[in-house]
XYZ file of C-alpha atoms in Angstrom:
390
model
C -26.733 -19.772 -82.594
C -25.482 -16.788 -80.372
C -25.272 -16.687 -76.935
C -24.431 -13.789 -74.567
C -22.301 -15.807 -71.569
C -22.482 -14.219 -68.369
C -22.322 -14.444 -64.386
C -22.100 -13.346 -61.034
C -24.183 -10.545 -60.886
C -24.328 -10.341 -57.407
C -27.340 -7.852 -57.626
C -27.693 -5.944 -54.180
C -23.508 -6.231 -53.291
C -22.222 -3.195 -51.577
C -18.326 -1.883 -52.162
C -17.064 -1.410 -48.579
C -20.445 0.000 -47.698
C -21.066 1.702 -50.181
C -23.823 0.785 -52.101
C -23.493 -0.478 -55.705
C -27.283 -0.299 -56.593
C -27.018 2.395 -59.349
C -24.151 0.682 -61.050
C -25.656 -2.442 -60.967
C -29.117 -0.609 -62.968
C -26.345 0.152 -65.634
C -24.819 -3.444 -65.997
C -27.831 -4.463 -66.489
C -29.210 -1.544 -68.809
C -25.413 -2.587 -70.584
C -26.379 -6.398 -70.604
C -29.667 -5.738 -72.576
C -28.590 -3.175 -75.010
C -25.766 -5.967 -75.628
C -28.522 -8.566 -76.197
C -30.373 -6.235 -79.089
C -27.369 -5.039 -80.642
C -25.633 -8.474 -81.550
C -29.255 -10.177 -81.963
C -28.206 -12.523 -79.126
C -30.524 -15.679 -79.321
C -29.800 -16.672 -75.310
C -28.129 -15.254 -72.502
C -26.835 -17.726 -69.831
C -26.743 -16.160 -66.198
C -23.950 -19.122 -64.846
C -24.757 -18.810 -60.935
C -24.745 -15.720 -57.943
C -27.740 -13.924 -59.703
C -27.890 -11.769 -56.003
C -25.144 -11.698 -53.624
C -27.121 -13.063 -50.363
C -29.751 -15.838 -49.968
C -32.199 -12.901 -49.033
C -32.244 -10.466 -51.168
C -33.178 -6.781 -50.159
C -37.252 -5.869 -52.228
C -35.034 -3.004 -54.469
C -32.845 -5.509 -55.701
C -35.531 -7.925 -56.499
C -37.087 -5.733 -58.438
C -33.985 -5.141 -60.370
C -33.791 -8.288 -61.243
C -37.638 -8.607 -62.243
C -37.059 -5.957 -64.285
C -33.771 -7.023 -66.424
C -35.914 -9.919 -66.909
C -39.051 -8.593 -68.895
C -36.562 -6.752 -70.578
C -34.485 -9.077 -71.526
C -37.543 -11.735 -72.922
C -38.775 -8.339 -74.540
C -36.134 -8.205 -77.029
C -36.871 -11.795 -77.929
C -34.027 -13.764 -76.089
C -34.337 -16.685 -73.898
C -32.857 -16.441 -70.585
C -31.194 -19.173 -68.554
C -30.240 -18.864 -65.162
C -28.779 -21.192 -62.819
C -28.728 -20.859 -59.082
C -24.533 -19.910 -57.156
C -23.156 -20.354 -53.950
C -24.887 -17.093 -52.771
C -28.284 -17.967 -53.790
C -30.813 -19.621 -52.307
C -31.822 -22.022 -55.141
C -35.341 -22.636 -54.081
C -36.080 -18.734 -53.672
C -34.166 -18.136 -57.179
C -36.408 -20.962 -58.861
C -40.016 -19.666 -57.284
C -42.319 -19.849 -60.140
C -39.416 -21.494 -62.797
C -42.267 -23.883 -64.405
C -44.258 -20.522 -64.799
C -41.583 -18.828 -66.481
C -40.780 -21.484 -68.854
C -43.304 -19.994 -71.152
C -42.374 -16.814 -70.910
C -38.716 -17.919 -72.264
C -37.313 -17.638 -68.487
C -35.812 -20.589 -67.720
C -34.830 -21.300 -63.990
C -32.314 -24.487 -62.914
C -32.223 -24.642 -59.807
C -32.942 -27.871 -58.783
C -30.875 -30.971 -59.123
C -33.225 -32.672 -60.798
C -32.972 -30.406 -63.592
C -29.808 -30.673 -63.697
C -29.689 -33.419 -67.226
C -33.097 -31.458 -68.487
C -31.302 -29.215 -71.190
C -32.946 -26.129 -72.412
C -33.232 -27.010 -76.651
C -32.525 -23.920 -78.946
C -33.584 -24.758 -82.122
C -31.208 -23.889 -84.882
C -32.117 -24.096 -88.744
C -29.310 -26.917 -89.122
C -28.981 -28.154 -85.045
C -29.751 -27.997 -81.720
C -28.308 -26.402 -79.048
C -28.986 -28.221 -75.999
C -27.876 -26.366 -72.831
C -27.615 -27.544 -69.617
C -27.517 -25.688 -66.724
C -25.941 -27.150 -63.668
C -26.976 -25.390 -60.293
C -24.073 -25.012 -57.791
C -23.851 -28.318 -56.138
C -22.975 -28.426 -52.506
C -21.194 -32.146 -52.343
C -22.881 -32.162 -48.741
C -26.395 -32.131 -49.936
C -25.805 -33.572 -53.435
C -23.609 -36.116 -52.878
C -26.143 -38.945 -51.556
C -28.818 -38.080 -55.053
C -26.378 -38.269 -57.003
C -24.317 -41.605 -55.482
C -21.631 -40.221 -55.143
C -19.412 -41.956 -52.200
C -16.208 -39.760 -52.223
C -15.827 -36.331 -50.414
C -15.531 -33.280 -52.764
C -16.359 -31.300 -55.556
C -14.947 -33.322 -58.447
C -16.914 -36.220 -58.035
C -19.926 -34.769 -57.408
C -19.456 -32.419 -60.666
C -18.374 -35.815 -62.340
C -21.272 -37.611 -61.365
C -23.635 -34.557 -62.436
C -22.009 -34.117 -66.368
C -22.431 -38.313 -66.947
C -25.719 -37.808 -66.263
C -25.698 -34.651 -68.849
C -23.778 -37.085 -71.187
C -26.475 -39.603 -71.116
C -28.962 -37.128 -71.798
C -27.305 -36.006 -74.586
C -26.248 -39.496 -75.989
C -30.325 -40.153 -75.476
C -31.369 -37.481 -77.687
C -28.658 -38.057 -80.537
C -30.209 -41.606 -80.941
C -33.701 -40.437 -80.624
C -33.106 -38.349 -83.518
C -30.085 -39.282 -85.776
C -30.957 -37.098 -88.670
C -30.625 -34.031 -86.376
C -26.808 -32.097 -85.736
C -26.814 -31.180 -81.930
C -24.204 -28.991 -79.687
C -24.032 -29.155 -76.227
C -23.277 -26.575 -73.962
C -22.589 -26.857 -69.824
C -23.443 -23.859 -67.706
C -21.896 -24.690 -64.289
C -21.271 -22.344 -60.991
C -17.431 -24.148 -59.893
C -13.992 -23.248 -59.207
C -12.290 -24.901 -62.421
C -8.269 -25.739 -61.733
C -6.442 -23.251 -63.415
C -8.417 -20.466 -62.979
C -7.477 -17.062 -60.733
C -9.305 -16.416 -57.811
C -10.206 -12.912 -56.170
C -10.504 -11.281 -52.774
C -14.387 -11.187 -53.634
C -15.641 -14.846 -54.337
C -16.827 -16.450 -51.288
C -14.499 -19.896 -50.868
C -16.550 -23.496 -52.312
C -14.165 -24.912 -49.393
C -11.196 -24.605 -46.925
C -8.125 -24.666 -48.981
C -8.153 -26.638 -52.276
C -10.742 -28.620 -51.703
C -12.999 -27.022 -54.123
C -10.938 -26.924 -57.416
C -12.411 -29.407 -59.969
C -10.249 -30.399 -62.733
C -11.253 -28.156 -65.972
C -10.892 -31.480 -68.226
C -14.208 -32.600 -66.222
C -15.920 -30.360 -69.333
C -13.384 -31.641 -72.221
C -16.122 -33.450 -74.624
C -18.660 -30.301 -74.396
C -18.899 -27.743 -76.978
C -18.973 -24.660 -74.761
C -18.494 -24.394 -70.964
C -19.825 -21.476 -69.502
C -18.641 -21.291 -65.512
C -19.132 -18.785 -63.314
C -17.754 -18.088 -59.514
C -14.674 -16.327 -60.327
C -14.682 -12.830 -60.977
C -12.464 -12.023 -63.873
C -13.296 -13.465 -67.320
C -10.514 -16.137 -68.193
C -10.349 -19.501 -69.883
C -8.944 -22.313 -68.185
C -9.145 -24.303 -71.649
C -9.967 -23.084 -75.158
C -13.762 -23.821 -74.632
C -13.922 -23.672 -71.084
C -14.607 -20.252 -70.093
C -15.490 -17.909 -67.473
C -17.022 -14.357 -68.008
C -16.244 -13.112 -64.710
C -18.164 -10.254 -62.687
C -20.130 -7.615 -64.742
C -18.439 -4.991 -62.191
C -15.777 -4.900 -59.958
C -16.539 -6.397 -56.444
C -13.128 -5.847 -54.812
C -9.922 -3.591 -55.124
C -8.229 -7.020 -56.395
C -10.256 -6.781 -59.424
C -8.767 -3.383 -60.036
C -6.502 -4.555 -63.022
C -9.008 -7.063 -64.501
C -11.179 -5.754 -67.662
C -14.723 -7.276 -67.588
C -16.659 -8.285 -70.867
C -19.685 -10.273 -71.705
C -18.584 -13.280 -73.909
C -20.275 -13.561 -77.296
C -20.190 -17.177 -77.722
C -21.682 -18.215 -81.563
C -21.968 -21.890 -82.169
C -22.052 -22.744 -86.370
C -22.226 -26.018 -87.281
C -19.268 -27.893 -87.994
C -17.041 -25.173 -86.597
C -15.745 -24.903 -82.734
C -17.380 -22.366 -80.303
C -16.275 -18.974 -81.153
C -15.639 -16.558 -78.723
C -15.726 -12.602 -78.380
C -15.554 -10.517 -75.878
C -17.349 -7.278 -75.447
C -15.719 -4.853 -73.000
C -17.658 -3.549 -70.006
C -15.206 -0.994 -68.732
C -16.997 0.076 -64.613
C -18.880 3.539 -64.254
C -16.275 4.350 -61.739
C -12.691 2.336 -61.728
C -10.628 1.312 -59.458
C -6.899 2.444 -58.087
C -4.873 0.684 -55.822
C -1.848 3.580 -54.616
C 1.043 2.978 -52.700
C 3.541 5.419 -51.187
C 4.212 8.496 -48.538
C 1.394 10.625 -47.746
C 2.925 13.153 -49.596
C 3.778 11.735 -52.517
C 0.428 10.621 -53.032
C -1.279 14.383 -52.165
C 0.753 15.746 -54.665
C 2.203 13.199 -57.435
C 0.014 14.761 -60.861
C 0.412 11.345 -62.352
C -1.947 10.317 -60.065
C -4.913 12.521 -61.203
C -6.583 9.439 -62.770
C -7.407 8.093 -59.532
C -9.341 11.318 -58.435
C -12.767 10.106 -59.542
C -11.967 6.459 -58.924
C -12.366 3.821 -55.460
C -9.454 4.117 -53.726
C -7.312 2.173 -51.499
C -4.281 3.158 -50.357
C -0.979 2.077 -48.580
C 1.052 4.402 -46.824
C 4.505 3.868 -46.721
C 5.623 6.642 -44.417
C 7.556 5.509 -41.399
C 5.549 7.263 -39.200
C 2.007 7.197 -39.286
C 0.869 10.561 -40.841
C -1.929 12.684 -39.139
C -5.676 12.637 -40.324
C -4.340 10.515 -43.198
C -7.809 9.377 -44.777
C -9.007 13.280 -44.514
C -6.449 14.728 -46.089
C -6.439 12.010 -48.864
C -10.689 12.530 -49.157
C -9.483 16.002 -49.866
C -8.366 15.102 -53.450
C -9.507 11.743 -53.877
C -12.749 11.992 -52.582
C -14.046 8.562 -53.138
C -10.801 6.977 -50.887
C -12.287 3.695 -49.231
C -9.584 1.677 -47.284
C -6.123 2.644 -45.905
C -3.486 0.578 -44.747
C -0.157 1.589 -43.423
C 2.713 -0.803 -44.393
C 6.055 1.531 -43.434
C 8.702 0.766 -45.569
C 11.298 1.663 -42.565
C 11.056 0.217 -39.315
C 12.108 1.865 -36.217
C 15.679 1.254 -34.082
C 13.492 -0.387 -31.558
C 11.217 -2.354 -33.868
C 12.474 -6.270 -32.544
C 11.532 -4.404 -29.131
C 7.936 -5.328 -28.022
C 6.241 -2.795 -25.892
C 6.569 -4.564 -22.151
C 10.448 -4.169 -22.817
C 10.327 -0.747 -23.826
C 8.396 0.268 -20.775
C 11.032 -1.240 -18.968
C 13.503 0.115 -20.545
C 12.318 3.870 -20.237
C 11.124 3.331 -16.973
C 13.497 5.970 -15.409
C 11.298 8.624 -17.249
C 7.663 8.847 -17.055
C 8.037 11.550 -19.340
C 9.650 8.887 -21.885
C 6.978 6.404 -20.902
C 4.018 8.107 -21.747
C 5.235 9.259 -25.397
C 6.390 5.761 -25.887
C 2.185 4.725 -24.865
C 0.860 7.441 -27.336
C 3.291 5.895 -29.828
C 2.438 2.450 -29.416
C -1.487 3.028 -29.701
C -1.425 5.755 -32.050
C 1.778 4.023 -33.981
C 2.470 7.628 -34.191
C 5.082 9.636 -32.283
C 4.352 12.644 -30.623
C 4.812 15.614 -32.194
C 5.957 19.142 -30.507
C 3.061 20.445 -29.282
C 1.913 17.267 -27.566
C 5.053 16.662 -26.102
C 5.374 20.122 -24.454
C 2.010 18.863 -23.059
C 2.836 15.659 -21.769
C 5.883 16.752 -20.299
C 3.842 19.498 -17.966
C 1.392 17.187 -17.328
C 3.952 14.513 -16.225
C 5.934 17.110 -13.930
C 2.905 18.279 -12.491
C 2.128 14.422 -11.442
C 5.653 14.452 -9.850
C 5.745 17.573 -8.075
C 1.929 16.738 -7.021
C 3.719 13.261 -5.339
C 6.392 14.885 -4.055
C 4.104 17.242 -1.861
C 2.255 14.846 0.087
């Protein structure tokens, strides 16, 4: 059996307002050529199918679309509902689509009803675990302690017994199991681009929770990564923050044969447009050639100058036209740095002149440069002599 492991689509997600809608049409065109080419049997969608609870009507129709493709080329499809989705708008018309091979979990009750792919030797029964808020699941599930591990605990016993059930309903017949589940597995990397389960630690869940499974296929974090041998995320299909820059995303061929472990490939899904994270002066960065790579890629920068440069982001747009987010971290601090700006006032109170350069520095975290302080120093004697007439 041959499944295609992926997640966190986050269909309608926008790069620092920029919208993402195109790229996401070729993930997705990427996803089902992927499905054809290695004769995938099922592709598992592990959780943030959109990126919001409400969806824009484009980006439902993506997804509508990726669908009936996907069950065109003969592949069952199971999806199970994220933190960003809204699992009863996600799982709309899931009984319906059952028969079309489109199979929606979404609902904790569904939780322990596997979806059976029928092998010529075994069975592959996959369950699909919606996210579980412990807030809302806690009480169904009797579950007494705060948190996500015993709420994920108290979700895969009832998988277990499932599974157990069916063995001994059928002894002559081999089964695998396989756990999709949306969770933040201990061990794994976070992003900047996953929304947090909780504040702090509070929603890491031990990854030996999924030890006695045959394949765990999580999703939540954004880079593909394996916090045990079987236990395995698939990360993002594209790149949802400038943290992600160095990560390579795939789609994880996972083929189950009997008597053998879960085997594992991944296929590479370099982004239509990459990412670059520079750092250094103004000038280096306008003219290092080593740099040309980044020309046609999302940019962020951070400026090391020890002054803050003119028009930086417009003269950086001028070669790297696709620049996105600037910082400016000096690597040099001023004389006067461990000076805040009430004491420097006081200090150069003596001179307006000095005064008002030193306000044009502080807000602009710029000094002055020639022209401007020819100007401020005419203004600021005009001021005076003005006082002095009356």
């Amino acid at each position: 059996m041959r499944l295609l492991h992926t997640s966190d689509w986050h269909l309608g997600r926008t790069f620092h307002g920029s919208s993402l809608l195109a790229e996401q049409e070729l993930a997705m065109d990427r996803i089902v050529a992927a499905v054809t080419e290695h004769a995938v049997d099922a592709v598992l969608i592990a959780g943030d199918v959109y990126d919001r609870a409400l969806p824009a009507v484009d980006v439902v129709q993506l997804f509508d679309r990726t669908l009936a493709r996907l069950v065109e080329t003969g592949a069952k499809v199971i999806v199970s509902s994220g933190n960003h989705d809204s699992a009863v708008r996600l799982g709309f018309g899931g009984r319906l689509m059952e028969t079309a091979g489109v199979h929606l979990r979404t609902r904790l009750e569904d939780l322990d009803v596997p979806v059976v792919l029928a092998g010529a030797e075994e069975d592959v029964l996959v369950y699909a675990l919606p996210y579980l808020e412990p807030r809302l699941v806690a009480a169904p599930l009797g579950v007494s302690e705060p948190g996500h591990t015993p709420v994920v605990r108290a979700a895969l016993e009832r998988v277990r017994t499932d599974a157990v059930r069916r063995a001994e309903a059928a002894p002559g017949r081999a089964q695998r199991v396989v756990v999709m589940a949306h969770v933040f597995a201990a061990g794994g990397e976070a992003s900047e681009s996953e929304r947090p389960l909780a504040v702090g630690e509070l929603d890491r869940v031990p990854a030996t929770l999924f030890q006695d499974v045959d394949y765990a296929a999580l999703g939540h974090l954004h880079g593909a990564q394996a916090p045990l041998p079987h236990v395995r995320y698939s990360g993002s299909p594209l790149p949802y923050s400038f943290s992600e820059a160095s990560q390579h995303k795939v789609g994880l061929l996972v083929d189950l044969e009997p008597g053998a472990p879960a085997r594992v490939a991944e296929l590479p899904w370099p982004p239509q447009r990459p990412l670059a994270r520079l750092r250094g002066t103004l000038e280096t960065l306008l003219s290092d050639p080593s740099l040309a790579h980044a020309e046609d890629a999302w940019c962020q920068f951070t400026l090391t100058d020890p002054q803050r440069p003119e028009r930086p982001m417009e003269r950086l747009r001028a070669r790297f036209p696709h620049a996105l987010v600037l910082r400016w971290e000096p690597e040099r601090e001023r004389e006067d740095a461990h000076l805040g700006y009430r004491e420097r006032v006081r200090r150069d109170a003596a001179d307006p002149a000095l005064v008002a350069r030193g306000f044009v520095d502080h807000v602009r975290q710029r000094p002055v440069n020639e022209e401007e302080d020819e100007l401020l120093t005419s203004l600021v004697t005009a001021a005076q002599l003005e006082e002095n007439a009356k």
